[in-house]
C-alpha cells in the first residue's frame, strides 16, 4: 500500500484524483476561507519574474533565465544554477504569560544566556520537487528569525517579522517549511507568506527545541489528495502524521501534540472511597465513544481507573486544541457566573432553613430582582443578612440572577399551560425527541422478562374523546398523533435512581394531538415504574384535568416529562451526540488526514476547541459528583444512561439532516412552530 493511502478517504478517492492539483485563493472568499481552483488565480512570484526579465534585458549575454508559469513551477530548470532570494513575512503571537515571565527574568538578569548560534527560530523551505540525482527534497538555506528584529507589532500580541531565504534557480514551488524553535519558550506561529504569493496557514504552537527536538512541519495552503502529493512532500506528509500519532505510551505533557485513544476510565476517584467509584465507559459492557488519551497512571485502589487530575498531572489535550485567548476569557467568565449562581443559593441555604422550592413562585423568583430578605422570609434566618449593605445586595443580585425568558414578560405562569408545554417540545431546549406515533398503543423494546409486558397502559378510551371526532385509527392514518417517549431510556435505571436520597423519577410517554390550528395538544401522559409483582400495577395514565385535584396531578405528570426531557437533551442529544461522538472523529482526522488533505481543510474549523471542552467536561461536569450528577435526576447513573442510548439508538447515518427528520416523520408544519 502506497504511503498516505491509509489515510481516511484517501484510497476511496484515489481513482478519482483530478489531473491538476487544487490551488487555494483567499480573494473574494467569505469568512476568510479558501476557495479552490484548478489553476492559480494569479502568477506566482511576480517580483522575481520582473527581476529576472530585467536582468536578461539589460545584459545581452547567455545567462540562465528564471521563468514562471501559471501552473506548478516557480522557476524553470536552467543549465547553471544561480542563487535567488525569497522574502517571507512571518506572523507570530506569544503567550501573554510567557511574555511577562521573559520580561521579568530579563530585568532580574536571571534569563538563561544563550550563544548567538543557539538563538532564534530556524526556518527552511522545502520544494515540491526532488533533486534528480539525490532523490531527496530540494531545500533552501536555513534562515533565522530573530525576536529583536520585528517589522510590526499590533495590540493583539501579534508580531510580524521579515525572513529571507536563499534558494537555487531551479528550486521549484515551496510546498512545505520546517521550523525549529531555539528560544526557551513556546510561541504561536500564525502564518508565513512567501513573496506575497505562497501562503502557509500554520495556527499552531511551536515548542522549544530543548523539549521537542523534532522539526515542526507546515504545508502550504494548497490541498492534495494522497495520490497527488508532490514527490518532494511525500516523506514529510508521513512524518507529520507519525508525530501526531505518537507511540501510545507514557504520560502526556501539556506541550505534546499527540492524538491517541482511550476509554472513559477517569470519571471517578476510587481512592476517595466506594461512593466515588464509576464504571469505565467504552467496551462491550458500557459502549461509549473513545476519548483522547492522557497517560495518567492508574489509581492506587483500582488499576483499571485512571488517577484524577492534580496540580502535578493536569488534564491533557493536544497543545493546539487549547482555547484561544478570547475564547478562554469568555469561557472563564461564563464559568464564573455558573459557579456563582450555584454558590450564592448554597450560601443562602446555609444561613437559613429554606432549602427547597415550596411553591411555583419560588421558581419564578429566580428570574426577578430580589433581596436576601425575601429569601429569609421563607424560613428562620440563622445569621442576620440585613447587615449587608443594600448597595452590595443589589449588585450581587443583579449580577448573578438568571435572565428571564421573554415569554415570562407576558405571563409568569405560562409554563403551566398545556399549549406552552406542547410548544416547548418543538421550540424548547430539546426538539429532537418528538416523533410521529406509528403504532397505538406504543410498545417497549426492552426485555419483557425483566421489565414486564411491552404493551403500554395507554388505551383508546384515554384519548378518543380528545381527537376532534376522529377515531384513533383515523388519527394515525392522518398523521395527527405524536409521542415523546422516554419509557425505554429511563425504565432500566428507575430502581437505582429511586433508591437514591432525594431522587424520584418515572419513565414517561406523552401523546400529543395535532389540532386543526396546526398546534400540538397533550392528551395523555403515562408514568411507569419497574414492575414489582404481577398484582401491583406499575403504570399509570393521566389525562387533562377536570377538577383541582386532577389539575395538580396533571401538572406533576408534566413535571416528570420535563425532567426526563431535560435529562435526555443533556445526556444524549447534547453530550453524547454533539461532544462524545465527535471526539473519536477528531482524533482520527488528525491521525490519518494530513493538513493538506481537502477533507481535513473542510473539517478543521468545526473541530476546533471540542477536545478541550470535552476534557473540561470530564473534569468538572460528567465526573463523579460533578454538575451533571448533582443537577440531573439520574444522578450517578447519568453516564450509564448515555451509554445505553449509544448502544441502542445511535447510528451515524441517521444523525444528520434530513435523515433524522425522516426517521421521526416530523412534518413541515412543525417548522412554523419553531
XYZ file of C-alpha atoms in Angstrom:
674
model
C 0.000 0.000 0.000
C 1.450 3.361 -1.014
C 2.450 5.893 1.621
C -0.523 8.021 2.597
C -3.120 5.637 1.118
C -4.036 4.558 4.618
C -5.477 7.985 5.297
C -9.213 8.243 5.661
C -10.947 8.653 2.289
C -7.549 8.589 0.571
C -7.791 5.242 -1.161
C -11.545 5.654 -1.639
C -10.916 8.650 -3.890
C -7.611 7.552 -5.425
C -9.265 6.570 -8.695
C -10.971 9.961 -8.944
C -7.958 12.192 -8.419
C -8.084 15.335 -10.572
C -5.392 15.712 -13.179
C -4.305 19.041 -11.691
C -3.890 19.895 -8.002
C -6.223 22.405 -6.399
C -4.941 25.893 -5.630
C -6.463 27.905 -2.779
C -7.293 31.557 -3.130
C -8.379 33.942 -0.407
C -9.510 36.518 -2.967
C -13.248 37.005 -2.668
C -13.537 34.149 -0.194
C -16.196 34.709 2.508
C -15.191 34.399 6.136
C -11.514 34.094 5.178
C -11.977 30.503 3.986
C -10.059 29.429 0.882
C -11.733 28.865 -2.440
C -10.092 26.209 -4.586
C -9.185 26.497 -8.242
C -7.570 24.057 -10.643
C -5.126 26.812 -11.665
C -3.737 29.626 -9.512
C -5.733 32.866 -9.912
C -2.535 34.971 -10.190
C 1.090 34.482 -11.406
C 3.488 33.059 -8.867
C 6.186 35.412 -7.557
C 5.680 38.410 -9.887
C 8.518 40.377 -8.268
C 11.014 37.640 -9.060
C 9.693 37.331 -12.584
C 10.217 41.064 -13.145
C 13.708 40.895 -11.664
C 14.769 38.041 -13.969
C 13.320 39.746 -17.031
C 15.216 42.955 -16.299
C 18.498 41.060 -15.972
C 18.005 39.385 -19.314
C 17.007 42.638 -20.990
C 19.923 44.733 -19.740
C 22.687 42.165 -20.184
C 22.621 40.611 -23.606
C 24.634 37.564 -22.685
C 23.752 33.934 -22.384
C 22.580 33.588 -18.790
C 20.158 31.253 -17.064
C 16.692 32.797 -17.103
C 14.234 32.257 -14.249
C 10.829 31.764 -15.843
C 7.477 31.217 -14.164
C 4.323 29.584 -15.391
C 0.818 29.912 -14.013
C 0.687 26.257 -13.180
C 3.085 24.429 -10.894
C 6.661 25.685 -11.348
C 8.325 28.549 -9.518
C 11.353 28.658 -11.756
C 12.346 26.633 -14.767
C 15.402 24.438 -14.537
C 18.478 26.026 -16.149
C 21.890 24.697 -17.136
C 23.564 26.877 -14.494
C 22.115 27.343 -11.057
C 22.134 30.839 -9.601
C 21.060 31.818 -6.080
C 17.744 33.607 -5.647
C 16.417 35.451 -2.631
C 12.853 34.821 -1.438
C 11.263 37.154 1.100
C 8.835 35.825 3.677
C 6.553 37.634 6.117
C 6.118 35.656 9.352
C 3.334 36.454 11.841
C 3.663 35.082 15.366
C 1.910 35.505 18.685
C 3.490 34.848 22.068
C 1.775 33.560 25.164
C 0.881 36.581 27.324
C 2.078 34.883 30.486
C 5.326 33.848 28.852
C 5.906 37.401 27.607
C 5.573 38.702 31.155
C 7.836 35.980 32.556
C 10.500 36.694 29.934
C 10.437 40.416 30.749
C 10.749 39.773 34.485
C 13.623 37.321 34.049
C 15.486 39.773 31.859
C 15.008 42.524 34.437
C 16.346 40.266 37.173
C 19.221 39.170 34.941
C 18.136 35.594 35.534
C 17.221 34.672 31.993
C 19.468 31.930 30.567
C 22.245 33.336 28.408
C 22.306 31.711 25.021
C 25.046 31.919 22.455
C 24.204 33.723 19.237
C 24.276 30.396 17.423
C 21.580 28.944 19.678
C 19.190 31.879 19.484
C 16.350 32.404 17.065
C 13.775 30.434 15.135
C 15.290 28.470 12.258
C 13.174 28.060 9.128
C 13.848 26.102 5.974
C 11.792 25.876 2.796
C 11.064 22.524 1.172
C 10.277 22.317 -2.536
C 7.595 20.215 -4.163
C 10.352 18.730 -6.313
C 13.222 16.303 -5.735
C 16.885 16.623 -6.621
C 17.170 14.396 -9.724
C 20.462 12.856 -8.665
C 19.830 12.559 -4.914
C 16.110 11.667 -4.919
C 15.651 13.906 -1.895
C 13.579 17.056 -1.449
C 15.086 20.325 -2.578
C 15.834 22.559 0.420
C 16.565 26.229 0.852
C 19.348 27.552 3.012
C 18.330 27.831 6.659
C 17.012 31.269 7.631
C 16.839 32.632 11.159
C 14.018 34.672 12.688
C 15.226 36.947 15.480
C 12.713 38.301 18.022
C 14.632 41.571 18.208
C 14.047 42.387 14.527
C 10.303 42.799 14.137
C 8.578 44.767 11.380
C 5.254 45.465 13.074
C 3.657 44.745 16.444
C -0.105 45.071 16.874
C -2.152 45.470 20.036
C -3.426 41.880 19.964
C 0.034 40.453 20.764
C 0.772 39.676 17.105
C 4.208 40.496 15.725
C 5.336 40.460 12.094
C 8.886 39.572 11.020
C 10.742 39.547 7.721
C 12.811 36.499 6.813
C 14.906 35.965 3.670
C 15.542 32.551 2.136
C 18.250 31.685 -0.396
C 17.270 29.078 -2.991
C 18.632 27.824 -6.312
C 17.080 28.998 -9.554
C 15.558 25.575 -10.195
C 14.152 25.257 -6.687
C 10.538 24.944 -7.795
C 7.433 25.817 -5.766
C 7.787 25.874 -1.963
C 5.405 23.238 -0.656
C 6.445 22.985 2.988
C 8.501 24.733 5.620
C 10.249 23.315 8.677
C 10.545 25.307 11.904
C 12.894 24.853 14.866
C 12.411 26.981 17.981
C 15.776 27.620 19.675
C 14.318 30.039 22.205
C 13.350 28.937 25.703
C 9.585 29.399 25.396
C 6.842 28.365 23.017
C 5.270 30.755 20.557
C 2.186 30.690 18.342
C 3.026 30.654 14.636
C 0.076 32.143 12.801
C 1.138 32.360 9.170
C 4.016 32.639 6.697
C 3.685 34.286 3.297
C 6.435 33.763 0.690
C 6.800 36.623 -1.789
C 3.186 37.619 -1.110
C 2.018 34.566 -3.038
C 2.555 31.203 -1.337
C 0.627 31.099 1.929
C 1.303 28.844 4.908
C -1.601 28.964 7.389
C 0.034 27.484 10.496
C -2.082 28.416 13.556
C -0.023 26.220 15.854
C 2.143 26.439 18.973
C 5.822 25.738 18.301
C 7.649 24.275 21.284
C 11.307 24.885 22.233
C 13.796 22.579 20.597
C 15.079 21.519 24.018
C 11.674 19.964 24.834
C 10.679 18.753 21.360
C 13.739 18.254 19.151
C 11.760 17.252 16.044
C 11.345 19.973 13.473
C 7.804 21.233 13.036
C 6.423 20.747 9.546
C 3.944 23.115 7.927
C 2.491 22.716 4.454
C 1.360 25.454 2.097
C -2.327 26.190 1.848
C -2.667 24.033 -1.252
C -4.638 20.805 -0.962
C -3.538 17.410 -2.287
C -5.125 14.007 -2.052
C -2.594 11.311 -1.086
C -2.361 10.089 -4.678
C -1.339 13.523 -5.972
C 1.111 14.579 -3.263
C 4.218 16.127 -4.872
C 7.263 13.884 -4.714
C 9.153 16.354 -2.557
C 6.451 16.327 0.156
C 5.572 12.644 0.457
C 8.055 11.822 3.221
C 7.154 14.975 5.148
C 3.465 14.116 4.901
C 4.082 10.732 6.507
C 6.465 12.188 9.101
C 3.922 14.774 10.220
C 1.266 12.083 10.732
C 3.743 9.871 12.594
C 4.455 12.690 15.047
C 0.741 13.236 15.650
C 0.038 9.541 16.309
C 2.729 9.099 18.953
C 3.658 5.725 20.380
C 0.654 5.169 22.677
C 2.758 5.102 25.843
C 3.793 7.395 28.658
C 2.345 10.432 30.407
C 1.364 13.188 28.033
C 2.882 16.617 28.629
C 0.838 19.764 28.064
C 3.212 20.725 25.251
C 2.610 17.469 23.308
C 0.567 17.321 20.112
C -0.261 13.607 20.176
C -3.730 12.270 19.340
C -4.444 8.811 20.740
C -7.478 6.865 22.014
C -8.552 5.745 25.467
C -11.721 4.699 27.296
C -13.552 6.896 29.814
C -11.915 5.448 32.906
C -11.200 8.809 34.549
C -14.662 9.939 35.716
C -14.386 8.526 39.236
C -11.924 8.793 42.086
C -11.887 5.364 43.755
C -9.122 6.402 46.149
C -11.682 8.607 47.943
C -13.998 5.701 48.668
C -16.625 3.427 47.065
C -19.134 6.271 46.637
C -16.714 7.942 44.198
C -16.188 4.863 42.016
C -17.577 4.993 38.484
C -17.553 2.288 35.797
C -15.373 2.559 32.713
C -17.265 3.847 29.687
C -16.250 2.118 26.480
C -16.236 -1.596 25.709
C -18.855 -4.358 25.460
C -20.401 -3.723 28.894
C -20.829 0.049 28.601
C -20.395 1.048 24.934
C -19.299 4.654 24.560
C -17.155 6.670 22.108
C -13.447 6.934 22.937
C -11.664 9.984 24.325
C -8.192 11.421 23.886
C -5.561 9.515 25.855
C -3.782 11.416 28.669
C -1.491 8.674 30.005
C -2.010 9.442 33.699
C -1.096 6.462 35.947
C -3.822 4.198 37.425
C -5.450 4.910 40.771
C -3.982 3.218 43.830
C -7.156 1.274 44.699
C -8.248 0.386 41.155
C -5.743 -0.402 38.404
C -8.457 -0.072 35.746
C -9.250 3.522 36.715
C -7.064 6.464 35.772
C -5.870 8.675 38.616
C -7.653 12.032 38.850
C -6.328 15.358 37.658
C -3.927 17.088 40.044
C -1.532 20.021 40.098
C 1.333 17.774 39.042
C -0.797 15.981 36.413
C -3.192 18.482 34.808
C -5.744 17.486 32.205
C -4.030 16.894 28.863
C -5.268 17.884 25.453
C -3.003 18.340 22.418
C -1.453 21.799 22.651
C -3.179 23.188 19.576
C -6.579 22.175 20.986
C -6.319 24.629 23.877
C -8.707 27.553 23.948
C -7.555 30.807 22.374
C -7.218 33.950 24.444
C -10.632 35.390 23.538
C -12.389 32.037 23.816
C -10.740 31.329 27.164
C -11.733 34.732 28.564
C -15.368 34.314 27.507
C -15.399 30.727 28.760
C -13.921 31.722 32.131
C -16.481 34.495 32.610
C -19.346 32.127 31.852
C -17.845 29.511 34.148
C -17.524 32.085 36.957
C -21.153 33.090 36.589
C -22.267 29.465 36.521
C -20.322 28.636 39.684
C -21.531 31.762 41.456
C -25.138 31.017 40.572
C -24.754 27.706 42.381
C -22.657 29.040 45.249
C -24.878 32.001 46.173
C -28.056 29.893 46.644
C -25.991 27.369 48.615
C -24.794 30.118 50.950
C -28.354 31.343 51.420
C -29.436 27.789 52.213
C -26.626 27.541 54.766
C -27.712 30.639 56.678
C -31.439 29.885 56.575
C -33.823 26.953 56.898
C -35.056 27.464 53.344
C -33.718 24.639 51.172
C -36.474 23.581 48.765
C -38.972 25.187 46.433
C -42.250 25.285 48.328
C -44.385 26.892 45.614
C -44.206 27.837 41.962
C -43.462 31.469 42.770
C -40.151 30.371 44.328
C -39.018 29.244 40.866
C -40.150 32.436 39.155
C -38.297 34.444 41.833
C -35.018 33.142 40.415
C -35.525 35.487 37.475
C -36.574 38.559 39.450
C -34.704 41.267 41.251
C -34.987 40.249 44.833
C -33.102 40.776 48.070
C -31.855 38.198 50.589
C -34.615 39.372 52.938
C -37.197 37.879 50.569
C -35.434 34.526 50.771
C -35.022 34.839 54.521
C -38.797 35.257 54.978
C -39.192 31.701 53.677
C -37.575 30.353 56.834
C -35.760 31.212 60.040
C -32.561 33.150 59.442
C -29.617 31.846 61.415
C -27.421 34.851 60.615
C -28.729 38.377 60.020
C -28.429 39.051 56.295
C -29.797 42.565 56.741
C -26.386 43.733 57.957
C -25.063 43.509 54.415
C -25.204 46.969 52.764
C -28.150 47.391 50.431
C -25.948 48.541 47.559
C -23.879 45.350 47.804
C -27.031 43.221 47.911
C -28.384 44.904 44.810
C -25.087 44.448 42.970
C -24.847 40.746 43.818
C -28.455 40.022 42.897
C -28.239 41.903 39.606
C -25.007 40.182 38.591
C -25.934 36.601 39.456
C -29.620 36.426 38.601
C -30.837 34.488 35.570
C -32.163 36.357 32.571
C -35.916 35.716 32.461
C -37.392 34.098 29.342
C -39.045 36.684 27.123
C -42.348 34.863 27.336
C -42.414 35.443 31.103
C -42.895 39.147 30.492
C -46.390 38.356 29.240
C -47.426 35.655 31.674
C -45.346 34.460 34.625
C -47.282 31.177 34.912
C -47.183 30.468 31.169
C -45.200 27.248 31.554
C -48.086 25.684 33.481
C -50.340 25.861 30.442
C -50.718 22.887 28.113
C -50.160 24.947 24.967
C -46.792 26.212 26.239
C -45.836 22.697 27.375
C -46.527 21.475 23.828
C -44.756 24.401 22.164
C -41.572 23.738 24.122
C -41.355 20.191 22.769
C -40.572 21.857 19.431
C -39.150 25.273 20.341
C -37.588 24.440 23.723
C -34.210 23.001 24.616
C -34.950 19.597 23.104
C -36.801 19.481 19.778
C -35.001 16.248 18.813
C -37.100 13.642 20.647
C -40.682 14.114 19.466
C -41.760 11.830 16.645
C -44.904 10.741 14.882
C -46.800 7.908 16.573
C -46.993 4.978 14.151
C -48.426 2.227 16.373
C -51.037 2.513 19.125
C -50.653 1.580 21.881
C -46.864 2.113 21.793
C -44.683 -0.879 22.634
C -41.426 -1.174 24.534
C -38.302 -2.768 23.053
C -36.961 -3.789 26.467
C -36.681 -7.411 27.593
C -40.187 -8.388 28.836
C -38.758 -11.000 31.208
C -37.006 -8.209 33.125
C -39.160 -5.134 32.589
C -42.633 -6.605 32.209
C -45.092 -6.654 29.301
C -44.021 -4.449 26.407
C -47.501 -3.009 25.809
C -48.290 0.438 27.128
C -51.088 1.096 29.613
C -52.489 3.680 27.210
C -55.869 2.626 25.852
C -58.126 4.010 23.180
C -60.601 5.277 25.792
C -57.915 7.533 27.281
C -57.581 9.655 24.109
C -60.514 9.051 21.780
C -62.562 11.885 23.294
C -59.817 14.414 22.513
C -59.307 13.725 18.802
C -61.877 16.160 17.378
C -64.311 13.384 16.497
C -61.746 11.080 14.878
C -61.043 7.530 15.898
C -57.548 6.542 16.957
C -57.058 4.690 13.664
C -58.130 7.742 11.669
C -55.792 9.992 13.687
C -52.898 7.610 12.998
C -53.656 7.437 9.282
C -53.900 11.221 9.016
C -50.593 11.725 10.930
C -52.275 13.580 13.789
C -50.693 11.744 16.751
C -47.166 12.354 18.084
C -45.257 10.941 21.021
C -42.493 11.982 23.391
C -41.283 8.562 24.536
C -38.788 8.288 27.409
C -40.018 4.911 28.632
C -37.153 2.728 27.405
C -34.494 5.334 28.176
C -35.315 5.612 31.893
C -37.018 2.362 32.954
C -33.820 0.238 33.271
C -32.417 2.777 35.772
C -35.531 3.657 37.799
C -34.971 1.257 40.706
C -31.434 2.548 41.193
C -32.440 6.212 40.773
C -35.364 5.991 43.200
C -33.148 4.283 45.771
C -31.063 7.468 45.992
C -31.905 10.031 48.642
C -33.908 12.950 47.311
C -34.456 11.444 43.830
C -37.798 10.258 42.472
C -38.433 9.519 38.804
C -40.873 7.824 36.440
C -40.428 6.648 32.869
C -42.797 8.724 30.742
C -44.722 8.592 27.488
C -46.626 11.670 26.319
C -49.184 11.621 23.499
C -49.851 14.834 21.527
C -52.645 15.620 19.054
C -52.047 17.947 16.084
C -55.036 20.311 16.116
C -56.676 21.943 13.077
C -54.819 25.119 14.140
C -51.573 23.180 13.483
C -50.560 23.294 17.137
C -49.870 20.371 19.459
C -52.086 19.486 22.409
C -51.097 16.971 25.131
C -53.878 14.435 25.562
C -52.322 11.699 27.767
C -49.227 11.017 29.888
C -48.168 7.545 31.002
C -45.986 7.202 34.126
C -44.180 3.886 34.599
C -42.118 2.209 37.321
C -40.283 -1.087 37.264
C -42.720 -3.946 37.943
C -42.583 -5.293 41.492
C -45.080 -8.171 41.256
C -47.901 -9.139 38.858
C -50.592 -7.918 41.264
C -49.183 -4.384 41.642
C -49.730 -2.049 38.685
C -46.531 -0.348 37.572
C -48.064 2.015 35.020
C -50.491 4.888 35.402
C -52.173 7.029 32.743
C -53.104 10.655 33.387
C -55.262 12.810 31.118
C -56.029 16.554 31.069
C -57.701 17.647 34.316
C -61.370 18.080 35.123
C -61.048 19.446 38.682
C -58.478 20.936 41.092
C -57.139 17.557 42.244
C -56.600 16.158 38.766
C -55.170 19.534 37.720
C -52.215 19.214 40.085
C -51.750 15.537 39.278
C -51.561 16.607 35.630
C -49.039 19.318 36.474
C -46.882 16.799 38.372
C -47.026 14.404 35.413
C -45.840 17.184 33.109
C -43.044 17.961 35.576
C -41.815 14.351 35.282
C -41.930 14.662 31.490
C -39.908 17.896 31.609
C -37.364 16.310 33.962
C -36.871 13.359 31.608
C -36.788 15.681 28.604
C -34.028 17.813 30.155
C -32.022 14.688 31.022
C -32.239 13.192 27.527
C -31.408 16.555 25.984
C -28.239 16.989 28.045
C -27.046 13.381 28.314
C -27.980 12.088 24.865
C -28.582 14.822 22.309
C -26.002 17.254 23.696
C -23.193 15.380 25.438
C -23.350 12.085 23.535
C -24.266 13.189 20.014
C -22.521 16.566 19.885
C -19.429 16.111 22.073
C -18.613 12.467 22.816
C -19.375 11.041 19.371
C -17.362 13.766 17.657
C -14.174 13.226 19.685
C -13.018 9.966 18.021
C -13.618 11.547 14.599
C -11.407 14.477 15.577
C -8.681 12.131 16.812
C -8.924 10.009 13.653
C -8.801 13.084 11.412
C -5.529 14.267 12.961
C -4.005 10.780 12.967
C -4.942 9.840 9.402
C -5.594 13.007 7.412
C -2.724 15.307 6.568
C -3.320 19.021 6.981
C -3.025 19.262 3.177
C -5.926 16.806 2.713
C -9.013 18.607 1.317
C -11.319 16.808 3.749
C -9.206 17.947 6.697
C -9.346 21.533 5.435
C -13.138 21.357 5.492
C -13.384 19.691 8.906
C -10.754 21.660 10.789
C -12.786 24.813 11.638
C -15.624 22.679 13.006
C -13.369 20.525 15.188
C -11.644 23.392 16.952
C -11.869 23.540 20.774
C -14.029 20.381 21.051
C -11.318 18.226 22.672
C -10.591 20.932 25.241
C -14.267 21.403 26.092
C -14.713 17.632 26.417
C -11.676 17.415 28.703
C -13.073 20.138 30.948
C -16.395 18.292 30.985
C -14.656 15.135 32.235
C -13.012 17.211 34.934
C -15.999 19.162 36.308
C -19.268 18.226 34.572
C -19.685 14.488 33.975
C -17.265 13.317 36.673
C -18.325 11.746 39.970
C -20.441 14.247 41.931
C -19.939 16.807 39.170
C -22.501 19.296 37.909
C -24.393 16.762 35.777
C -24.744 14.199 38.569
C -25.744 16.909 41.039
C -28.380 18.638 38.916
C -29.989 15.864 36.849
C -32.399 13.198 38.072
C -30.349 10.078 37.150
C -27.512 11.345 39.421
C -24.612 8.841 39.468
C -26.273 6.842 36.665
C -26.274 9.738 34.171
C -23.422 8.423 32.070
C -24.798 4.886 32.052
C -27.964 6.328 30.521
C -25.774 7.878 27.796
C -24.082 4.519 27.201
C -27.439 2.781 26.809
C -28.548 5.391 24.277
C -25.298 4.953 22.342
C -25.703 1.174 22.326
C -29.384 1.036 21.371
C -30.137 4.099 19.237
C -27.089 5.875 17.843
C -26.496 5.425 14.126
C -24.073 7.579 12.198
C -26.173 7.639 9.029
C -29.314 8.725 10.919
C -27.914 11.668 12.897
C -27.778 14.278 10.164
C -30.458 16.110 8.232
C -32.767 15.220 6.621
C -32.330 11.604 7.805
C -33.266 12.431 11.408
C -36.423 14.305 10.405
C -37.453 11.490 8.070
C -36.868 8.859 10.761
C -39.054 10.757 13.211
C -41.588 11.643 10.477
C -41.556 15.292 11.520
C -43.971 17.268 9.316
C -43.188 20.613 7.735
C -45.872 22.266 9.838
C -43.633 21.892 12.898
C -41.179 24.396 11.458
C -43.848 27.086 11.741
C -43.979 26.424 15.493
C -40.198 26.508 15.864
